CSV table of C-alpha atoms in Angstrom, one decimal:
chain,number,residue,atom,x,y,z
A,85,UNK,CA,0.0,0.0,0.0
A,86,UNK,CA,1.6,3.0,-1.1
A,87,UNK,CA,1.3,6.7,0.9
A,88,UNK,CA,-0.3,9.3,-1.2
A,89,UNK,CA,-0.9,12.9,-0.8
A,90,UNK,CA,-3.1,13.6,-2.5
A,91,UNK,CA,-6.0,10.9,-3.6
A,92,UNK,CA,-5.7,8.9,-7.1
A,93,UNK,CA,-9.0,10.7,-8.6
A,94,UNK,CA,-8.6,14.2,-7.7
A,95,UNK,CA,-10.2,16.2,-10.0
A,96,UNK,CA,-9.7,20.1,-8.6
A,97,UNK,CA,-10.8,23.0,-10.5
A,98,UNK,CA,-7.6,24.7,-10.7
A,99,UNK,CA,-7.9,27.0,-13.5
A,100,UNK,CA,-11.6,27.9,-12.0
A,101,UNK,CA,-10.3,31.4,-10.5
A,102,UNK,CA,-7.3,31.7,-13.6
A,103,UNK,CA,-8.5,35.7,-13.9
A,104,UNK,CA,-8.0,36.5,-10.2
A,105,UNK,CA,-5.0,34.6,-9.8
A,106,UNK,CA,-2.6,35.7,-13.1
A,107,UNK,CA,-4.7,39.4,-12.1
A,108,UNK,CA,-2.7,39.0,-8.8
A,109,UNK,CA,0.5,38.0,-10.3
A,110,UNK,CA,0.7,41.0,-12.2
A,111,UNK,CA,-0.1,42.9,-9.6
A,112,UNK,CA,2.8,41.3,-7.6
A,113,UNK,CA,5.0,41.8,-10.3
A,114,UNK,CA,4.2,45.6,-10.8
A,115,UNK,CA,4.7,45.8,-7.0
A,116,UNK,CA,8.1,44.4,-6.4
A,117,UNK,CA,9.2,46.5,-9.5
A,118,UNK,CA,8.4,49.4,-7.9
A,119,UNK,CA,9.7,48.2,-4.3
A,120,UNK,CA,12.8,47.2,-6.1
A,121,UNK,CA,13.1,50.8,-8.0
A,122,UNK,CA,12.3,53.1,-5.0
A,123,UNK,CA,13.7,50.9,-1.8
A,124,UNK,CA,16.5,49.3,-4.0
A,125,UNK,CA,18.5,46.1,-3.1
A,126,UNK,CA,20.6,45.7,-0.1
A,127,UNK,CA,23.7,44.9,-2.0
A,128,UNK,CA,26.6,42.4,-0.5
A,129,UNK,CA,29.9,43.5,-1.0
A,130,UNK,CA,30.2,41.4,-4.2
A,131,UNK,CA,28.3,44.1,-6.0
A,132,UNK,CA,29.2,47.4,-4.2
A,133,UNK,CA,32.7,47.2,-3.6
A,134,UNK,CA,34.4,47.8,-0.1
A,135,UNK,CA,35.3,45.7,2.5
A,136,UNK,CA,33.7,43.8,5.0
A,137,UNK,CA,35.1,43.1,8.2
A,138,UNK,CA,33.2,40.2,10.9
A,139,UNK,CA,33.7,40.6,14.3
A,140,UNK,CA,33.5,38.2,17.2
A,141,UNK,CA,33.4,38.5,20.7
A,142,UNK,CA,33.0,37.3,24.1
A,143,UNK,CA,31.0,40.7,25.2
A,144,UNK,CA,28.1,41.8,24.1
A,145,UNK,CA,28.1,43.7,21.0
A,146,UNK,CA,27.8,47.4,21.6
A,147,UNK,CA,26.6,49.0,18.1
A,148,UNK,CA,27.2,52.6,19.5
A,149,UNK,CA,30.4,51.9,20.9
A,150,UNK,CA,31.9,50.5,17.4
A,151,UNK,CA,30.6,52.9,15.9
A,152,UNK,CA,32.3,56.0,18.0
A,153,UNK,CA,35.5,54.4,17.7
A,154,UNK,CA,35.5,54.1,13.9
A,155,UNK,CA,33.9,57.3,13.0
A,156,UNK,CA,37.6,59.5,14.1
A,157,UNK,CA,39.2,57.6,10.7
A,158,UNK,CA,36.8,59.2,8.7
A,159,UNK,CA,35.7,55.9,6.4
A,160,UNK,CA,32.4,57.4,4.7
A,161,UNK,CA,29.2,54.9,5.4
A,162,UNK,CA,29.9,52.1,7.6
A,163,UNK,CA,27.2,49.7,8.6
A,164,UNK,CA,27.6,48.0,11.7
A,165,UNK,CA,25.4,45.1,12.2
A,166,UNK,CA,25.2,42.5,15.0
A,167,UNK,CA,24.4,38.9,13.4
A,168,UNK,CA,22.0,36.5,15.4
A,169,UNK,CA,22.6,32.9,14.9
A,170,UNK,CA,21.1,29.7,17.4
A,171,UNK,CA,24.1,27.9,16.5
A,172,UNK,CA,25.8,30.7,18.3
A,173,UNK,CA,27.3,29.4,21.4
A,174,UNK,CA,25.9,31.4,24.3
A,175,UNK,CA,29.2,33.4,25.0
A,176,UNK,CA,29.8,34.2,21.5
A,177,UNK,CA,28.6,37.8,20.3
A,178,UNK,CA,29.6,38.0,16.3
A,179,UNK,CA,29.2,41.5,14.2
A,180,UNK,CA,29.5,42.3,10.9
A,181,UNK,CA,31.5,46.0,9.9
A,182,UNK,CA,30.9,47.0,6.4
A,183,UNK,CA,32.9,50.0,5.0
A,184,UNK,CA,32.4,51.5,1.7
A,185,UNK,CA,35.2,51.9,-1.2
A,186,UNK,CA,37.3,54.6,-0.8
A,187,UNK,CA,37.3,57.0,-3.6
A,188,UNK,CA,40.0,56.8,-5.9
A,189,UNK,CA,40.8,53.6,-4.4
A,190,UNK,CA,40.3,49.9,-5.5
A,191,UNK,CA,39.4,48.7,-1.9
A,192,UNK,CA,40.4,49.6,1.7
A,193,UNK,CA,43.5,49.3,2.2
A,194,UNK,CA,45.4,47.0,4.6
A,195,UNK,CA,46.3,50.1,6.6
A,196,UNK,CA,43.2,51.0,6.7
A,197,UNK,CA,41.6,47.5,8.2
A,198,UNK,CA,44.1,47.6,10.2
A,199,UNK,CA,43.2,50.9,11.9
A,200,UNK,CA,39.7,49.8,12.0
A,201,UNK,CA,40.4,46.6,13.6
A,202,UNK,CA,42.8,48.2,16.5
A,203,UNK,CA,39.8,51.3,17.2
A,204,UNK,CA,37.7,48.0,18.0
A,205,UNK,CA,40.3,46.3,20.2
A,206,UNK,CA,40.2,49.4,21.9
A,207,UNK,CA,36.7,48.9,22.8
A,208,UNK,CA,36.6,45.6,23.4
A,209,UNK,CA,40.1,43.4,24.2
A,210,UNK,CA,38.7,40.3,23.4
A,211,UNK,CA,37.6,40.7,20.0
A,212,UNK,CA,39.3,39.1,17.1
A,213,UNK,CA,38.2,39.0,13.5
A,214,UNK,CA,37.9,35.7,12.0
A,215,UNK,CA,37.4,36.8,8.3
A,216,UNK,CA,37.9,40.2,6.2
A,217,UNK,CA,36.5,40.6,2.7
A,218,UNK,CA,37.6,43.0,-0.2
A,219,UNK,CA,36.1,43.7,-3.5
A,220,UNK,CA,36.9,46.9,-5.9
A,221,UNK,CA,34.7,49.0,-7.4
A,222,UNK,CA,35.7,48.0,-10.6
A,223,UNK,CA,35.5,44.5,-10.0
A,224,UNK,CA,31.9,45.0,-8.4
A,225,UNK,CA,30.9,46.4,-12.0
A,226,UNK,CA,32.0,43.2,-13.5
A,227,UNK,CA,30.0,41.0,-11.5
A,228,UNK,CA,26.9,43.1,-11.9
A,229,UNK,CA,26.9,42.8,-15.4
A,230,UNK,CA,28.3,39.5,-15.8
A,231,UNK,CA,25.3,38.6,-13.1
A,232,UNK,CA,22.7,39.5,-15.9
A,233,UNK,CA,24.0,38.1,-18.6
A,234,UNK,CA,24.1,34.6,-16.9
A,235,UNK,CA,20.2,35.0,-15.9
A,236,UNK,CA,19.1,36.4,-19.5
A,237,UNK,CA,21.1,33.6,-21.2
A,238,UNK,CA,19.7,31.0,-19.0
A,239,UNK,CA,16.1,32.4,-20.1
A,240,UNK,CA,17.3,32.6,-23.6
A,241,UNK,CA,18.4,29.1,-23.7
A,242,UNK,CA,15.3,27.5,-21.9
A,243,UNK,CA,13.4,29.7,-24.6
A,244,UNK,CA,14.7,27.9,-27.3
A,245,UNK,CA,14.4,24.0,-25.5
A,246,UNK,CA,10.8,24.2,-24.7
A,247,UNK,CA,10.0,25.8,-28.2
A,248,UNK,CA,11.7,22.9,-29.8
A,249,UNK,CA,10.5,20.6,-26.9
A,250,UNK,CA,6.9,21.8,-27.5
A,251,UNK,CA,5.9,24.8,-29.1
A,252,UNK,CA,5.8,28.5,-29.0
A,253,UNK,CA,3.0,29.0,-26.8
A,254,UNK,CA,4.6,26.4,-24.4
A,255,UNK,CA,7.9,28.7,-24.7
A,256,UNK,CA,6.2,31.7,-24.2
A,257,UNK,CA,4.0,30.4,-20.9
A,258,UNK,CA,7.3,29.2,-19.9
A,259,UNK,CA,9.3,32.2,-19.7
A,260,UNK,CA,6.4,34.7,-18.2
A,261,UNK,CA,6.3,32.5,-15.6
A,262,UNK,CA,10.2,32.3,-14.8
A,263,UNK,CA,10.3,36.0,-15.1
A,264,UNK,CA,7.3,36.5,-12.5
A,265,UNK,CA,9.7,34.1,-10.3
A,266,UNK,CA,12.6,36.3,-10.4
A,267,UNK,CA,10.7,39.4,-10.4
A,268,UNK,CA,9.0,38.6,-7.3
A,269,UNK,CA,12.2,37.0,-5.8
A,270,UNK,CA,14.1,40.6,-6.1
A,271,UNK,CA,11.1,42.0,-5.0
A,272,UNK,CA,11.4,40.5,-1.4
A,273,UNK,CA,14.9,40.4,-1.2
A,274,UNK,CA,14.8,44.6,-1.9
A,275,UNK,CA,11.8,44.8,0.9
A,276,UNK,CA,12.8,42.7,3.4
A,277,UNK,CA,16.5,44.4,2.6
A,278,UNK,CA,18.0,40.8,2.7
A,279,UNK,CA,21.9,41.4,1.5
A,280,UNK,CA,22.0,40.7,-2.6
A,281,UNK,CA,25.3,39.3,-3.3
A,282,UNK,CA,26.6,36.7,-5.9
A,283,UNK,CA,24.9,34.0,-4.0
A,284,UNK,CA,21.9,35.2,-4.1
A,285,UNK,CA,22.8,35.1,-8.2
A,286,UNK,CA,23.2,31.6,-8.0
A,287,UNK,CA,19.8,30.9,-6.0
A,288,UNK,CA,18.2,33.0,-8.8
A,289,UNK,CA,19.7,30.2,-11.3
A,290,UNK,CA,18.6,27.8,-8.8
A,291,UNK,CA,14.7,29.0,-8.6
A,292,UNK,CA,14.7,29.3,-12.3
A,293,UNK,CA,16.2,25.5,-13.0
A,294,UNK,CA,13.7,24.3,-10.3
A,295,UNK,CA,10.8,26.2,-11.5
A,296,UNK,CA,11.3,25.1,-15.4
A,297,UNK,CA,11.6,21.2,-14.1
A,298,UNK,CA,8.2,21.6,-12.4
A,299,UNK,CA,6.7,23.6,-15.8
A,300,UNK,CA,7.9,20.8,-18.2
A,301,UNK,CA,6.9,18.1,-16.6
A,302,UNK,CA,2.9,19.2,-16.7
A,303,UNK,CA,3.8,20.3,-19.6
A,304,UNK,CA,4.4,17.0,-20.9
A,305,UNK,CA,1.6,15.6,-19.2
A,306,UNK,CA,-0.6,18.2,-21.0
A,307,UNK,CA,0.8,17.5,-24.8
A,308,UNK,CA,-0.4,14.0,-24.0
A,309,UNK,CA,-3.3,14.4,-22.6
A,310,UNK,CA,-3.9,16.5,-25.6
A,311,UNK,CA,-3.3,14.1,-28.2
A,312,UNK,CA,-5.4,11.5,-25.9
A,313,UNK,CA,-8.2,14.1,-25.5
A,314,UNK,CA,-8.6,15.6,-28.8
A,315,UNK,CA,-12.3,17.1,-28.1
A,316,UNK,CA,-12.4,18.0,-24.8
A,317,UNK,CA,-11.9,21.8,-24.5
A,318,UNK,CA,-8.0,23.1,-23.3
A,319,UNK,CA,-9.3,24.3,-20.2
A,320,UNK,CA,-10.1,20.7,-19.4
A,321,UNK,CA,-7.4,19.1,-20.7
A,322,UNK,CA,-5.2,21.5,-18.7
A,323,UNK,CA,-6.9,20.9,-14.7
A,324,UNK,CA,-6.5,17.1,-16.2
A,325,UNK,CA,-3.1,17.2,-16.4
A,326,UNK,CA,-2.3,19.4,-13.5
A,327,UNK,CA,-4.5,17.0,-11.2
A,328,UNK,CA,-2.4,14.1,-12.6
A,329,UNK,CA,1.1,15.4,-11.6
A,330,UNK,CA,-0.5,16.9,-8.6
A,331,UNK,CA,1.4,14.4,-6.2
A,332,UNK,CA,4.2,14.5,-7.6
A,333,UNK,CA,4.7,18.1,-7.8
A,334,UNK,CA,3.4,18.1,-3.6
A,335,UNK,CA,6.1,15.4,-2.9
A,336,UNK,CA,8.9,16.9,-4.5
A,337,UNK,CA,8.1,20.9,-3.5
A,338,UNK,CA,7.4,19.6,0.0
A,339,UNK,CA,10.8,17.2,0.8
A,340,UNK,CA,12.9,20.1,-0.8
A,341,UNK,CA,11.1,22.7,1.8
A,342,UNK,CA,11.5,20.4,4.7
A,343,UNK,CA,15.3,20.3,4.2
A,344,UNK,CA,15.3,24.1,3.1
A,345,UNK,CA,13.7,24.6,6.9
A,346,UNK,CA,16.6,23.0,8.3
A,347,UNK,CA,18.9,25.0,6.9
A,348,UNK,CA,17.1,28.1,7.1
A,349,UNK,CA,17.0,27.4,10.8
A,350,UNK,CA,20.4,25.4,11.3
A,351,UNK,CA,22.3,27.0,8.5
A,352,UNK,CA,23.4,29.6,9.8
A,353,UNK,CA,23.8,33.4,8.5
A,354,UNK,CA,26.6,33.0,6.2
A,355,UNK,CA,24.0,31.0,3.7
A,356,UNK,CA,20.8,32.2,4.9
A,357,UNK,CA,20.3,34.8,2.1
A,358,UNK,CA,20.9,32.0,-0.4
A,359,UNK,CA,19.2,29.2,1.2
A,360,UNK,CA,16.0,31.9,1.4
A,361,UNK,CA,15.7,32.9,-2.0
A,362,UNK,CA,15.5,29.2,-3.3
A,363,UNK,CA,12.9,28.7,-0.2
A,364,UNK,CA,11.1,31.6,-1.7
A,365,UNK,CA,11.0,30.3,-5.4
A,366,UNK,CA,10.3,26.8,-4.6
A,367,UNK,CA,7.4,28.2,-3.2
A,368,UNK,CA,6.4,30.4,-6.3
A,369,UNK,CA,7.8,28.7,-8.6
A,370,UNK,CA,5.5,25.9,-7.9
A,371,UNK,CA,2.5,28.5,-7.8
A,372,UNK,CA,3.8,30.2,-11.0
A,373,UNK,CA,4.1,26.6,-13.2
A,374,UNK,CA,0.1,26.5,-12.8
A,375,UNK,CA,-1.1,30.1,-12.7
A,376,UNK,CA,1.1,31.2,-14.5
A,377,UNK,CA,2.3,29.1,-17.5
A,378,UNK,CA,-0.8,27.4,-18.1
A,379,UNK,CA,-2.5,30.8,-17.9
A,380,UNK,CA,-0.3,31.9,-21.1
A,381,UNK,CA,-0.9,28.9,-23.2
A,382,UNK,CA,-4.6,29.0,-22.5
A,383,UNK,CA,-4.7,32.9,-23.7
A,384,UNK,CA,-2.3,31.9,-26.6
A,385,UNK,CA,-4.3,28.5,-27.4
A,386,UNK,CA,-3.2,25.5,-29.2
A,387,UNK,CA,-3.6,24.5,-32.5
A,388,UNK,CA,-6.0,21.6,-32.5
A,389,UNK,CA,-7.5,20.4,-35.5
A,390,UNK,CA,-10.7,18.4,-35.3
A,391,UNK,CA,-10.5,17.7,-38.9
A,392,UNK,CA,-7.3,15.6,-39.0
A,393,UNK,CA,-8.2,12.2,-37.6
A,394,UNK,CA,-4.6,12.0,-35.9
A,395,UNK,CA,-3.9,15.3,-34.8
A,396,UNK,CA,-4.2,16.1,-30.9
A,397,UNK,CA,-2.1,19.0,-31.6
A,398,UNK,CA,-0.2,20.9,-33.4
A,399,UNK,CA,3.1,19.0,-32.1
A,400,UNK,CA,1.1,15.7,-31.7
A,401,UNK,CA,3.8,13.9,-34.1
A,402,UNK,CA,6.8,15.1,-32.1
A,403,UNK,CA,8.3,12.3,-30.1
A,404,UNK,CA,8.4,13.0,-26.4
């Protein structure tokens, strides 16, 4: 007897409230855009350029204190943050110093951290700095635009496989709902004001690999239910196919959630930022594969001629 989530004959009307739902998407979309264009993203250092100094102590971290003792070098902004962890052990106090580029200058110099790091001694004796990271302005550039033109050719290239894979409707449902994934993505990483660095990059790549896996596979259940189901209207053939993979899609979104808890939780907050975004598109990336997608192809339609005895489709002769 084998466990299932969801019962063999389910037969939910998921394309019932279609208008509300892609309606709400777009709205979501046009609100993270404008989150994203007037609150901005927290950038990492990856993508701003400076340094960033961690801190760890066996006192208490005193914001105000660090602060004071910095300000006399004269650094420009400096954000001084105190990092929470439960995998912190009860004496340990950890901060995280982040000083801006110095103009004219590539990064801070070693001078420089150095005079940072003995202001704080002076505050606290017992501190000690168990990582320092530098990235130039110049460099920073690099990865910004070399950042987008791995997500845009990742789109591009899934473009192309699920038009040849299926067909241009397929292709197009495909993409609007990967964009709407990483639109909404940045969206919460810019107000929530969760650091953006080239991890988060690589959990963008993540969402959209995950998110494509989940759209293909209805999709293929779809083209052959279509070719099965030659008469019954789209709309049907689509809440069909979506009930059939329904278990699947539950069982695999659900076991990669449970161990995306763990981290989240366990992880600590060197990965959190990453292991948050692919939490975040698992979760609407599953969401956007239905409502999404689907909703495209339906307002595209298929090709379906009832005239020709074999043809389901207008890809009904391609081989799966």
């Amino acid at each position: 007897m084998r466990l299932r989530l969801v019962p063999q004959d389910t037969n939910w009307d998921f394309m019932q409230y279609r208008h509300w739902t892609f309606g709400a998407s777009l709205v979501a979309m046009v609100g993270a855009i404008a989150i994203w264009l007037i609150v901005g993203l927290n950038f990492g250092i990856d993508f701003l350029g400076g340094t960033t100094i961690r801190t760890d102590s066996t006192q208490a971290v005193d914001v105000g204190a660090y602060r004071d003792a910095i300000a006399p070098l004269e650094l420009g902004d400096v954000v001084i943050s105190e990092v929470f962890d439960p995998t912190f052990a009860p004496d340990q106090h950890v901060a995280q110093i982040r000083i801006q580029a110095q103009e004219g200058a590539e990064s801070v110099t070693p001078e420089t951290i150095a005079a940072v790091e003995a202001a704080l001694q002076g505050v606290d004796p017992s501190i000690t700095f168990p990582s320092v990271e530098s990235v130039g302005p110049k460099v920073s550039g690099e990865l910004i635009t070399t950042a987008l033109i791995a997500v845009a050719a990742s789109l591009g290239a899934i473009l192309i496989y699920i038009w040849l894979r299926f067909e241009w409707q397929f292709s197009v449902g495909a993409i609007a709902a990967l964009i709407h994934d990483v639109v909404l993505t940045i969206g919460v990483f810019s107000l929530l004001q969760i650091r953006f660095d080239l991890a988060t990059i690589a959990a963008i790549l993540t969402i959209i690999g995950y998110s494509i896996n989940d759209t293909v596979v209805i999709f293929d259940r779809l083209r052959e239910n279509l070719i099965k189901y030659k008469k019954t209207p789209l709309i049907d053939v689509m809440n069909r196919s979506v009930n059939e993979t329904l278990s699947r899609t539950l069982m695999t979104s659900g076991t990669t959630l449970l161990a995306l808890v763990a981290l989240l939780v366990l992880g600590g907050d060197v990965i959190r930022g990453f292991v948050f975004a692919i939490f975040w598109g698992v979760i609407v990336g599953t969401y956007s594969s239905v409502y999404v997608a689907k909703n495209v192809v339906l307002m595209l339609g298929v090709d379906r001629d009832p005239k020709q005895p074999d043809a389901g489709t207008q890809f009904g002769a391609v081989d799966a």
